[in-house]
Every structure is written in C-alpha cells, then in structure tokens.
C-alpha cells in the first residue's frame, strides 16, 4: 500500500504525548510524523491495543517489526525507535479485519516495556528536533532536494506533482520526513532514516539512499535504451530490405536472387538425389525464403528445415556383400554359436543376390542379458558391408522421440529415426533398436505405437516424420531389435517382427567363447601379450561354474578381466617377465572365495521334496521344493516369497491329490489332523509362475504318502484340476539349467515337444527327456516306491 502525503499546516497544534502508550507492531512499513496512513489489524493483541487507545487519548506507538514474517512477537522483535500516532478513524471490514487510519505525530524511543492487558505497552520518550538553524543543515537540505528532483524525473512510478509540494514546506524536519515517505525502498532503509536523530543526519542518510537509487535507475534507462535501439535497427533493416525488393520488382529483376545462401541451397539441391516430393517441398520453401527478411526468425526456421531435407539420404546407399561364405566367416569370427540369427542373415544375403532388390527384414532378437544381441548387430553390418547405427529405446516415453516435433514449436527437430539416418548417410544401413521391451507410456504418448509404422514392411516405405512433412522410405533399412523378454514387447509390434529367441550359452560354449574371444581381448586391453598369461581349461571351467551364474558371458568377462588385472599388477610390481599360468589353485587368490557352487543337488532320494526348473531374466535355474507335515489343524502354509500364481498352483495340486487320495494311497485322516508347510529355499528371491505345478504336486504327494522321489530328476509343467500337464515357457533355458547342475532325467509337458525339437544344438545333450500329458505319468517316473 503506497504512503499518503503528510499534511502541511501553517501552525503545528500542540499535542501532549503520554509517557506510556499501547504498541502497534507494523509489518513492512515505517510511518513518519505528519504522515496519514491506513493500517490493517489482524492480530488479536494489536486489536486490543487499538481498543485501549480509543478508550484513552486515541494515541498509539507504531513500531516496525524486525522480521516481518514472524507472527508471535514481543518487544524484543520490534525496533526501539518508532512514531507516536493518533488514531483518526477505525473501520471494520466485511472480511473480519479492522482498518485503522493513523496520523504520525512525533518520533519516540522505547525506554522499557510494560505488561499490558493482552497487548504490548511501552514507556517512551519523544525525540524532538533541535530548533537551531545551521549552515551545514541548509547545505545538506539543498543537496537532498536536488537529488530528490533527479530521482522523481527518472522514476516513472512517481508523479511530477510531488515536486510542487517541496517548495511549500519550510521546516527542515517536515521536509526530511516528506522526502523519506516518497522513497520506493524497503522498510529497513526507511527505518534508518527514522532513527536519524537530527534533520541534518536525516538529510545525509536521504542523500546516500537517493544517490544509490539514481544510479540504479540510470542503469535501467541505459538498458532500456539499448533494447529500443536494437529493435529500431531491426525494423530499419526490414524496411530497407522491403524497399530493395520493391525496386527489384519495378526493374523486373525479382527472379535474380542476390542472396548467397539461396544460391547455395539451389546448387546443393541439384547435387542431392531428392525424392520428387522432397524436391517440390524444398523449392516451395526456397520461394518463401526469397520473400522473407534474411534476419527474421521465420527465415531461420525455414533454413533449418531446408538443411534437414538436404542432409538426410534419399537414394545414396552402400553396395551389399553377396559373398555368402565371406559373410559367414565374419559372423563366426565375431560370435560363437547364435546359429539361428546367423542363418537368417545368410538367407537374406542369398535372396538378395537373386532378386537384387528386396525389403529389409525386421528381426527381433530375444534373450537374457549378455548373450550378444547388441554386438551381433555390428557383426551383421560388417558381414553385409553396410553401415551400422544404433539407438536405445530403454526408458523412452515420448512419441516425438520417434516421429519428431512439428515445425511450429521452437527448437523442433526430426525424430531419432531420421536423425540417425542423417548420421549414417545412406538409405540401407543396419539399424539396431535396442531394448525394445523397455519403452514406457505417459501423457506424451506411446512410442511403441509410433514404431508400428517404422517396423511394418507394408508401411515404412512412406514413413511420416512430423518435422519433415514429406514421406521417407525406410524399406531398404535392415532393422534389428533386441529384448530380454517377449512379455515386454507390445503384441502389435511382435506381429510385425520375426522373433528369434536366443537361449543362454552352455558351459562348453562359454568355454569356447572365453578361450576364443574374452581372454585374448582382456590380455590385449591390459597391455599384455598372449604368451604372458595362460588360463588352464579347468580354471576357466571353475570361473564359469563357481564364480558366475548367468545365461550370457558379461560376468565371465569381468572375472577374466579381474584375474588378468591382478597378474598385470604383480608383473609391474615384481618386474618379472615370466609367463603367468592361471590354474584352479590360484583362483581363490586372484578372484576371492567362489560365490556359487557347482551343484545345489545331492542326487539322493528324497521324501517331501522335488526338483523343479525355473526361468529367470538371466537364464534358467533349478528350484528345490520342500514339504513337511506336522500334527495340528489342517492348514496349508506357503513360504519362500511366492507370488499369487505359484500359491494358486500349490492349492490346485493339493486339491487334485485330495480328490484322488484313496487311489494315490494317501490317508484321508491326514487332511484333518496334519498341517502342511510348503517352502522353497532362497526366500529373499521373489518366485512366481505356474510352471512349478507338477513339482509342487510331486513334493506334496511324497510328503503325504511317504514315497521317495528321485534326486537326479527335474521337472517343469503347469497342472490343472484334471491332472493334465500344461505347456510352459523357457524350455531351452530350463533345460540348460538342468545340464549345468548334473540332472540325469528331465520331465517336460508333451505340448512343448515342437519347441524341444527346434532347440539349439547342444541343448539337452546327455539328458534322458520324457514328455508327459498327465501328472500320473510324472509320478510314475519320479517315485522310487511304487
């Protein structure tokens, strides 16, 4: 609220100031003598102080708060010098607040606080100005007035009428208070003026404050002038350019363009092989550019757009390698195994050599981390003699990342598909879309929906990017996508891709990869030669089976790197050049205590236990299920951090056993007098899924009937209430887990037989595999006691 002008009177009426007055705390304001100002009352204590003043001589002591944000205050929270004011009017507002109009009378200083009846009270002494007139006072007054006039001339918020009142005020004290009341400064600065005891000191404080404020206002004026000058220059240039264009039109020279960048665009357009639609669009944008001021923002947007159209490849491509044997050799050099994707690439090469032109295949490699999905993309590009480009889709949640932003937005640009095509510079690269199963959806759109057009061979010939506004042909691109699981890929996307599942590596395959790829790579990266370090076969097998537990080879590579690193350090410290042999007995020193055991199984017959198989994101694993019964009221307890689906499988298995208890040799009284506890070890690891149904049923029947289960047998399959064994997923990964742990016999659902017949080479080698349709077939194979 802006301060009011103080009253100007010819003769000051005599006012008697009491020695003790109620205190009115003021926020963010300082009131000066002879100043009339409205104050709002919100605190209960302040309202009582106003009522006390109205009951007495209508006078208050106005003190400013030191901290305006503080609600509960005492005398220590207020400045000690304030103004004695007279209450002119009290008015109650509709919102419940009270408005008090006060008029400053004189400065006063607090001597001590006095306990009031619910409000602050203080003893005070008035601070009256001296009556003597001094030469230095007159000089200080003139200097302050001159600065104030300059301050008003620079500050647009103050009217010039304020200057007329200065000449009518004769008393120095009133003049100083008048000038201070008009300053647009914080209340703490006003408080400094109020606390100046003499008019001379007040004029000096005013002069310092005014000089500082004038300097700030001059800087503001200077900045404003510079901005106005720039705008004026831009307008002048625009006006001159328009005049130049008008003169050219009059002379008939409008078609002769003098601007170098437009000529450069026309030259480049003749060199680039654009599509007809793109060429037409560039010509249209160049016509717009000719009629625009070169320095206008719109011209910059048009130039950026033309740059993008001319920069991306439209017809330029690399020549494919048609030598299938050479391509196969390159693929085998870079990756061991992975026969399915290699065969698919070679098939594509063979067909390409026959038809010369075909749409690029869209392949999705699905498998656990570390099996070589991403690196296979680079190898494919090398085998085909194509350029390679990769983008990661993990965590992408904005559709504009794929399709780009429309040109209406500031800073807009094409999507990452077109950006990558510009980066690679040809229309037929190998394009890897990594982690396609980890895209997200939010309010900005669904990027997987935008990918439908990219990955559909029927649509990607006319891919539409929001920024380009012309169709772009992606049909010659060979797209390879990667994912860890099929579940994370939207079904419409799965329908558009050829999915190739990559199981984890077998122990023998890991051994070959370590000896052929990983060990030579790490020796070279650590500055050693192959003859400096030698890993024995048993040492590598020990690292694979005891120090890692994964489907891929990433952790294996880290362990090999750790061992080579230790050898390199010792070689530097001892300065010995002798070759180092890493055998099994050195692994504990180099790598520490093994974190895994070669086998979790004892292979001994068991009662109340069975071995199942589970799928995990890093490959397959075995799952030992244990069941115990104990006296008590019948109840089924499930522990081991099981998910809802696995709990339901346990309930379904138990229901089937109870329904056929007499045929299975189970005493019905058990279900009344025994409590059943099912536990799956490694309780900190979450477990879920229906594939443990037959294992749960076997362990339950063993515990209830006392029959022994074979310890060298593992099984997987879902069970229903009819006792049927239903198909499950992850057969390859589960089979490899059985091989790793030394299981001899494997039981699988009969409906998984087609998947088994299409398994990779080496998966299931050495296993006695049985395919079953009913759970009774499982029990015939699993139980030693018939």
XYZ file of C-alpha atoms in Angstrom, residues 205-718:
514
model
C 21.008 9.498 5.016
C 18.500 10.587 2.370
C 21.306 11.803 0.085
C 23.120 8.443 0.289
C 19.949 6.478 -0.446
C 18.882 8.783 -3.296
C 22.327 8.625 -4.934
C 22.188 4.811 -4.896
C 18.643 4.705 -6.290
C 19.509 7.227 -9.030
C 22.445 5.082 -10.129
C 20.158 2.021 -10.421
C 17.539 3.973 -12.374
C 20.211 5.287 -14.778
C 21.378 1.716 -15.473
C 17.777 0.667 -16.121
C 17.331 3.586 -18.531
C 20.566 2.626 -20.323
C 19.463 -0.997 -20.767
C 16.047 0.106 -21.989
C 17.670 2.466 -24.489
C 19.920 -0.298 -25.851
C 16.976 -2.663 -26.306
C 14.958 0.043 -28.057
C 17.913 0.821 -30.330
C 18.272 -2.858 -31.331
C 14.570 -3.099 -32.123
C 14.797 0.093 -34.140
C 17.807 -1.241 -36.105
C 15.964 -4.478 -36.882
C 12.914 -2.536 -38.075
C 15.128 -0.267 -40.211
C 16.814 -3.278 -41.848
C 13.455 -4.846 -42.549
C 12.192 -1.602 -44.106
C 15.284 -1.262 -46.337
C 15.048 -4.907 -47.465
C 11.408 -4.425 -48.396
C 12.341 -1.284 -50.349
C 15.054 -3.248 -52.178
C 12.575 -5.962 -53.118
C 10.092 -3.351 -54.363
C 12.808 -1.745 -56.547
C 13.693 -5.180 -57.992
C 10.067 -5.850 -58.838
C 9.860 -2.497 -60.656
C 13.036 -3.302 -62.632
C 11.837 -6.810 -63.478
C 14.772 -8.410 -61.643
C 12.766 -10.191 -58.999
C 13.936 -13.635 -60.199
C 17.624 -12.732 -59.943
C 18.436 -13.594 -56.343
C 21.356 -11.808 -54.780
C 21.408 -13.760 -51.544
C 24.270 -16.228 -51.382
C 22.598 -18.787 -49.132
C 19.656 -19.240 -51.508
C 22.040 -19.797 -54.405
C 23.944 -22.292 -52.256
C 20.723 -24.166 -51.480
C 19.826 -24.318 -55.169
C 23.300 -25.642 -56.021
C 23.155 -28.278 -53.301
C 19.640 -29.309 -54.319
C 20.916 -30.053 -57.842
C 23.654 -32.282 -56.369
C 21.457 -34.234 -53.924
C 19.206 -37.008 -55.227
C 15.935 -35.952 -53.623
C 12.627 -37.699 -53.971
C 10.088 -35.819 -56.152
C 8.034 -34.834 -53.086
C 11.129 -33.642 -51.205
C 12.364 -31.626 -54.220
C 8.983 -29.948 -54.572
C 8.962 -29.138 -50.850
C 12.474 -27.615 -50.959
C 11.546 -25.432 -53.946
C 8.412 -24.285 -52.137
C 10.389 -23.360 -49.021
C 13.033 -21.519 -51.102
C 10.291 -19.392 -52.671
C 9.119 -18.498 -49.165
C 12.666 -17.705 -48.120
C 13.138 -15.270 -51.007
C 10.265 -13.136 -49.760
C 11.455 -13.105 -46.141
C 13.928 -10.762 -44.422
C 17.103 -12.804 -44.018
C 17.415 -11.875 -40.339
C 13.847 -12.694 -39.354
C 13.125 -15.658 -37.021
C 10.879 -17.234 -39.683
C 13.766 -17.293 -42.143
C 15.917 -19.151 -39.613
C 13.198 -21.800 -39.188
C 12.909 -22.239 -42.978
C 16.698 -22.508 -43.421
C 16.932 -25.169 -40.687
C 14.151 -27.128 -42.366
C 15.829 -26.975 -45.794
C 19.133 -28.017 -44.201
C 17.479 -31.154 -42.809
C 15.813 -32.067 -46.113
C 19.096 -31.737 -47.967
C 21.166 -33.517 -45.281
C 19.289 -36.810 -44.931
C 19.969 -39.549 -47.517
C 17.276 -40.161 -50.117
C 18.929 -42.551 -52.586
C 22.571 -42.948 -51.594
C 23.376 -46.458 -50.383
C 26.221 -48.911 -49.867
C 26.732 -51.992 -52.020
C 25.888 -55.232 -50.222
C 28.399 -58.055 -49.964
C 26.980 -61.036 -51.882
C 29.763 -63.436 -50.921
C 27.875 -65.687 -48.522
C 30.947 -67.656 -47.458
C 32.824 -64.455 -46.566
C 29.789 -63.153 -44.650
C 29.515 -66.449 -42.751
C 33.196 -66.267 -41.852
C 32.793 -62.733 -40.470
C 29.791 -63.755 -38.371
C 31.671 -66.735 -36.943
C 34.727 -64.583 -36.196
C 32.702 -62.197 -34.072
C 30.314 -64.575 -32.285
C 30.393 -68.185 -31.222
C 27.094 -70.046 -31.631
C 23.911 -67.992 -32.312
C 23.146 -70.206 -35.303
C 19.536 -69.078 -35.871
C 20.218 -65.365 -36.384
C 23.307 -66.168 -38.463
C 21.288 -68.465 -40.722
C 18.598 -65.793 -41.129
C 21.181 -63.200 -42.209
C 22.768 -65.581 -44.712
C 19.322 -66.443 -46.107
C 18.682 -62.740 -46.638
C 22.018 -62.428 -48.480
C 21.234 -65.389 -50.697
C 17.837 -63.993 -51.705
C 19.334 -60.537 -52.244
C 21.865 -61.973 -54.675
C 18.979 -63.478 -56.673
C 16.402 -60.656 -56.750
C 18.863 -57.730 -56.400
C 16.273 -55.676 -54.518
C 14.061 -56.610 -51.588
C 12.625 -55.084 -48.484
C 14.877 -55.179 -45.446
C 13.981 -57.858 -42.901
C 12.814 -56.877 -39.433
C 14.360 -59.242 -36.888
C 13.837 -59.244 -33.119
C 16.464 -60.985 -31.000
C 15.033 -62.042 -27.636
C 17.292 -63.420 -24.933
C 18.796 -62.846 -21.500
C 21.460 -60.151 -20.936
C 24.979 -60.861 -22.093
C 24.294 -63.368 -24.893
C 25.495 -60.975 -27.622
C 22.288 -59.472 -29.044
C 23.570 -55.904 -29.380
C 27.046 -56.799 -30.601
C 25.502 -59.141 -33.167
C 24.017 -56.083 -34.888
C 27.503 -54.648 -35.550
C 28.670 -58.037 -36.786
C 25.726 -58.261 -39.204
C 26.555 -54.814 -40.595
C 30.168 -55.868 -41.130
C 29.137 -59.118 -42.791
C 26.752 -57.304 -45.185
C 29.225 -54.459 -45.821
C 26.626 -51.979 -44.557
C 26.861 -49.032 -42.207
C 25.611 -49.510 -38.654
C 23.518 -47.223 -36.463
C 22.015 -47.871 -33.039
C 19.527 -46.146 -30.769
C 18.450 -47.287 -27.320
C 14.720 -47.357 -26.613
C 15.083 -48.156 -22.901
C 13.025 -45.706 -20.843
C 11.735 -43.831 -23.930
C 8.260 -42.469 -23.188
C 7.699 -39.662 -25.715
C 6.226 -40.381 -29.144
C 8.054 -37.330 -30.528
C 11.346 -39.173 -29.947
C 10.314 -41.386 -32.888
C 8.224 -39.057 -35.058
C 9.822 -35.703 -34.237
C 8.177 -32.355 -33.381
C 6.162 -30.210 -35.734
C 7.867 -27.096 -37.060
C 5.518 -24.804 -35.157
C 7.467 -25.498 -31.947
C 10.599 -23.569 -31.037
C 13.693 -25.760 -31.306
C 11.789 -28.513 -33.110
C 13.701 -31.210 -34.972
C 13.080 -34.620 -36.568
C 12.724 -37.788 -34.513
C 15.625 -40.083 -33.685
C 14.910 -42.349 -36.672
C 15.506 -39.537 -39.175
C 18.373 -38.107 -37.101
C 20.099 -41.492 -37.208
C 19.562 -41.753 -40.977
C 21.255 -38.369 -41.388
C 24.109 -39.531 -39.165
C 24.708 -42.735 -41.138
C 24.277 -41.041 -44.543
C 22.815 -43.993 -46.528
C 19.337 -45.448 -47.035
C 20.276 -49.084 -46.362
C 22.076 -49.294 -43.006
C 21.717 -51.975 -40.367
C 19.561 -50.158 -37.801
C 19.612 -51.593 -34.257
C 16.698 -50.663 -31.965
C 17.998 -51.750 -28.564
C 15.848 -52.686 -25.533
C 12.515 -52.532 -27.368
C 10.814 -54.211 -24.397
C 11.668 -51.353 -22.022
C 9.701 -48.479 -23.545
C 7.233 -46.652 -21.321
C 3.947 -44.819 -21.786
C 2.856 -41.487 -20.263
C 0.872 -38.341 -21.136
C 3.283 -37.528 -24.005
C 2.193 -40.565 -25.983
C 3.141 -44.167 -26.679
C 6.429 -44.564 -28.597
C 5.626 -48.219 -29.338
C 2.612 -47.061 -31.358
C 4.872 -44.803 -33.438
C 7.212 -47.752 -34.037
C 4.390 -49.711 -35.676
C 4.866 -47.703 -38.862
C 8.656 -47.967 -38.691
C 8.685 -51.749 -38.288
C 5.867 -52.611 -40.689
C 7.251 -53.523 -44.158
C 3.908 -52.528 -45.673
C 4.040 -49.031 -44.179
C 7.656 -47.979 -43.740
C 8.024 -47.135 -47.427
C 6.069 -43.980 -46.577
C 7.251 -43.222 -43.041
C 5.911 -39.851 -41.875
C 8.020 -37.677 -39.587
C 6.156 -34.698 -38.093
C 9.079 -32.359 -38.790
C 9.866 -33.401 -42.385
C 6.243 -33.227 -43.573
C 7.209 -35.440 -46.545
C 7.207 -39.228 -46.741
C 10.518 -41.005 -46.147
C 11.344 -44.512 -47.390
C 12.712 -46.881 -44.732
C 12.074 -50.084 -46.698
C 15.748 -50.679 -47.523
C 16.824 -50.439 -43.869
C 17.594 -53.725 -42.131
C 16.026 -53.313 -38.699
C 17.244 -55.475 -35.828
C 15.548 -55.082 -32.459
C 16.603 -56.599 -29.145
C 14.689 -57.511 -25.993
C 15.218 -59.524 -22.843
C 11.672 -60.924 -22.712
C 8.775 -61.218 -25.151
C 6.315 -60.186 -22.438
C 7.542 -56.590 -22.506
C 7.005 -56.202 -26.274
C 3.505 -54.972 -27.244
C 1.613 -57.616 -29.231
C 1.123 -55.410 -32.352
C 4.895 -54.955 -32.521
C 5.502 -58.689 -32.094
C 3.187 -59.287 -35.051
C 5.393 -57.132 -37.304
C 8.741 -58.726 -36.429
C 10.431 -62.048 -36.987
C 11.297 -63.085 -33.431
C 14.392 -65.233 -32.888
C 14.911 -66.422 -29.330
C 18.497 -66.730 -28.098
C 18.932 -69.084 -25.135
C 21.816 -68.738 -22.753
C 25.155 -70.332 -23.500
C 26.023 -73.839 -22.399
C 29.112 -74.392 -20.278
C 31.021 -75.774 -23.264
C 30.010 -72.757 -25.364
C 31.139 -70.382 -22.635
C 34.461 -72.226 -22.527
C 34.922 -71.724 -26.275
C 33.904 -68.036 -26.056
C 36.295 -67.424 -23.161
C 39.263 -69.050 -24.931
C 38.495 -67.660 -28.373
C 37.244 -64.158 -27.594
C 37.265 -62.980 -23.995
C 40.732 -63.993 -22.778
C 42.606 -62.632 -25.849
C 40.577 -59.411 -25.655
C 41.339 -58.809 -21.966
C 45.031 -59.658 -22.346
C 45.316 -57.107 -25.142
C 43.350 -54.402 -23.275
C 45.628 -54.783 -20.237
C 48.801 -54.245 -22.237
C 49.978 -57.853 -22.164
C 50.769 -60.402 -24.848
C 49.074 -63.762 -25.288
C 52.243 -65.603 -24.252
C 52.342 -63.614 -20.971
C 49.144 -65.125 -19.485
C 47.731 -68.634 -19.825
C 44.428 -69.888 -18.399
C 44.105 -73.638 -17.913
C 40.902 -75.324 -19.090
C 39.973 -76.323 -15.546
C 40.488 -72.753 -14.339
C 38.130 -71.363 -16.982
C 35.540 -74.042 -16.158
C 35.860 -73.185 -12.467
C 35.292 -69.488 -13.198
C 32.218 -70.353 -15.291
C 30.613 -72.677 -12.731
C 31.759 -71.284 -9.381
C 32.265 -67.541 -9.905
C 29.417 -66.758 -12.307
C 25.774 -67.732 -12.611
C 24.385 -66.192 -15.789
C 22.978 -67.010 -19.191
C 25.424 -64.706 -21.019
C 29.123 -64.014 -20.603
C 29.337 -60.478 -19.156
C 30.163 -61.554 -15.615
C 32.560 -64.145 -17.019
C 34.384 -61.384 -18.900
C 34.565 -59.279 -15.725
C 36.064 -62.180 -13.784
C 38.642 -62.840 -16.509
C 39.480 -59.124 -16.562
C 39.909 -59.157 -12.772
C 42.327 -62.095 -12.948
C 44.351 -60.519 -15.771
C 44.411 -57.214 -13.881
C 45.908 -58.879 -10.806
C 48.535 -60.619 -12.947
C 49.419 -57.338 -14.688
C 49.806 -55.536 -11.366
C 52.070 -58.235 -9.955
C 54.116 -58.180 -13.159
C 54.687 -54.419 -12.787
C 55.467 -54.598 -9.059
C 57.948 -57.510 -9.295
C 59.307 -56.524 -12.736
C 59.363 -60.230 -13.654
C 58.724 -61.012 -17.305
C 57.997 -64.730 -16.866
C 54.692 -66.053 -18.239
C 51.881 -66.475 -15.688
C 49.731 -69.592 -15.645
C 46.310 -69.213 -14.036
C 45.255 -72.599 -12.683
C 42.394 -73.586 -10.362
C 44.567 -73.331 -7.239
C 45.305 -69.638 -7.996
C 41.699 -68.533 -8.486
C 40.990 -68.029 -4.795
C 43.990 -65.651 -4.570
C 43.055 -63.771 -7.740
C 39.250 -63.750 -7.541
C 38.438 -64.451 -3.902
C 36.043 -67.026 -2.490
C 33.672 -68.605 -5.079
C 30.222 -67.012 -4.981
C 28.387 -70.056 -6.403
C 28.537 -73.810 -6.023
C 28.693 -76.175 -8.949
C 25.582 -78.034 -7.862
C 22.762 -77.421 -5.440
C 21.652 -81.058 -5.530
C 22.755 -84.134 -3.581
C 21.173 -86.507 -6.146
C 19.983 -88.686 -3.216
C 16.378 -89.972 -2.994
C 14.147 -87.531 -1.071
C 10.861 -87.664 0.829
C 8.768 -84.486 0.782
C 10.981 -82.755 -1.781
C 11.278 -82.475 -5.572
C 13.443 -80.591 -8.049
C 11.773 -78.139 -10.414
C 13.051 -75.774 -13.083
C 12.541 -72.027 -13.285
C 13.078 -69.310 -15.856
C 14.841 -66.088 -14.802
C 15.859 -62.982 -16.771
C 19.457 -64.231 -16.754
C 18.601 -67.787 -17.872
C 17.249 -70.932 -16.278
C 17.754 -72.222 -12.731
C 16.765 -75.200 -10.599
C 14.101 -74.894 -7.923
C 14.026 -77.303 -4.984
C 10.589 -77.526 -3.358
C 10.318 -78.887 0.199
C 7.173 -80.082 2.015
C 6.728 -81.079 5.661
C 3.660 -82.187 7.609
C 3.133 -81.799 11.340
C 0.386 -82.505 13.878
C -2.266 -79.828 14.105
C -5.382 -78.469 12.490
C -5.296 -78.854 8.719
C -3.782 -75.804 7.044
C -1.569 -75.134 4.013
C 1.326 -72.741 4.725
C 3.402 -71.438 1.808
C 6.751 -69.682 2.400
C 9.715 -68.574 0.295
C 8.321 -65.268 -1.057
C 5.929 -66.891 -3.518
C 3.747 -64.967 -5.938
C -0.018 -65.364 -6.228
C 0.167 -67.620 -9.303
C 2.568 -70.049 -7.606
C 0.383 -70.123 -4.484
C -2.614 -70.991 -6.649
C -0.591 -73.791 -8.303
C 0.138 -75.270 -4.854
C -3.558 -75.101 -3.926
C -4.585 -76.731 -7.241
C -2.033 -79.551 -6.761
C -3.231 -80.231 -3.221
C -6.875 -80.211 -4.352
C -6.131 -82.802 -7.053
C -4.298 -85.045 -4.554
C -7.181 -84.807 -2.018
C -9.720 -85.629 -4.715
C -7.829 -88.865 -5.540
C -6.415 -89.624 -2.086
C -7.656 -93.237 -1.947
C -6.236 -94.104 -5.380
C -2.908 -92.456 -4.537
C -2.520 -94.216 -1.196
C -2.994 -91.126 0.986
C -4.865 -91.487 4.296
C -7.849 -89.085 4.381
C -7.269 -88.511 8.104
C -4.087 -86.587 7.257
C -6.213 -83.751 5.898
C -7.889 -83.414 9.305
C -5.007 -83.920 11.723
C -1.897 -82.648 9.913
C -0.688 -79.173 8.975
C 1.190 -78.899 5.662
C 4.097 -76.485 5.157
C 5.491 -75.858 1.654
C 8.799 -73.987 1.427
C 11.013 -73.003 -1.499
C 14.580 -72.032 -0.413
C 16.277 -68.709 -1.243
C 13.434 -66.908 0.468
C 14.776 -63.438 -0.386
C 14.231 -64.074 -4.119
C 10.664 -63.497 -5.404
C 9.182 -66.526 -7.201
C 6.066 -66.758 -9.318
C 4.514 -68.523 -12.295
C 2.523 -71.709 -12.944
C 5.375 -73.909 -14.224
C 6.131 -75.365 -10.773
C 2.721 -77.088 -10.619
C 3.928 -80.655 -11.260
C 6.898 -80.169 -8.894
C 4.613 -78.915 -6.110
C 2.262 -81.842 -6.686
C 5.123 -84.366 -6.586
C 6.609 -82.927 -3.364
C 3.166 -82.789 -1.695
C 2.294 -86.401 -2.617
C 5.722 -87.580 -1.425
C 5.246 -85.897 1.968
C 1.687 -87.185 2.360
C 2.378 -90.769 1.229
C 5.992 -91.214 2.401
C 7.192 -92.236 -1.084
C 10.744 -91.379 -2.136
C 11.475 -89.037 -5.084
C 14.486 -89.482 -7.361
C 17.202 -86.904 -6.628
C 18.642 -86.850 -10.166
C 15.355 -85.898 -11.816
C 13.977 -82.408 -12.575
C 10.591 -81.414 -13.958
C 8.526 -78.470 -15.132
C 4.896 -78.035 -16.168
C 1.603 -76.481 -15.108
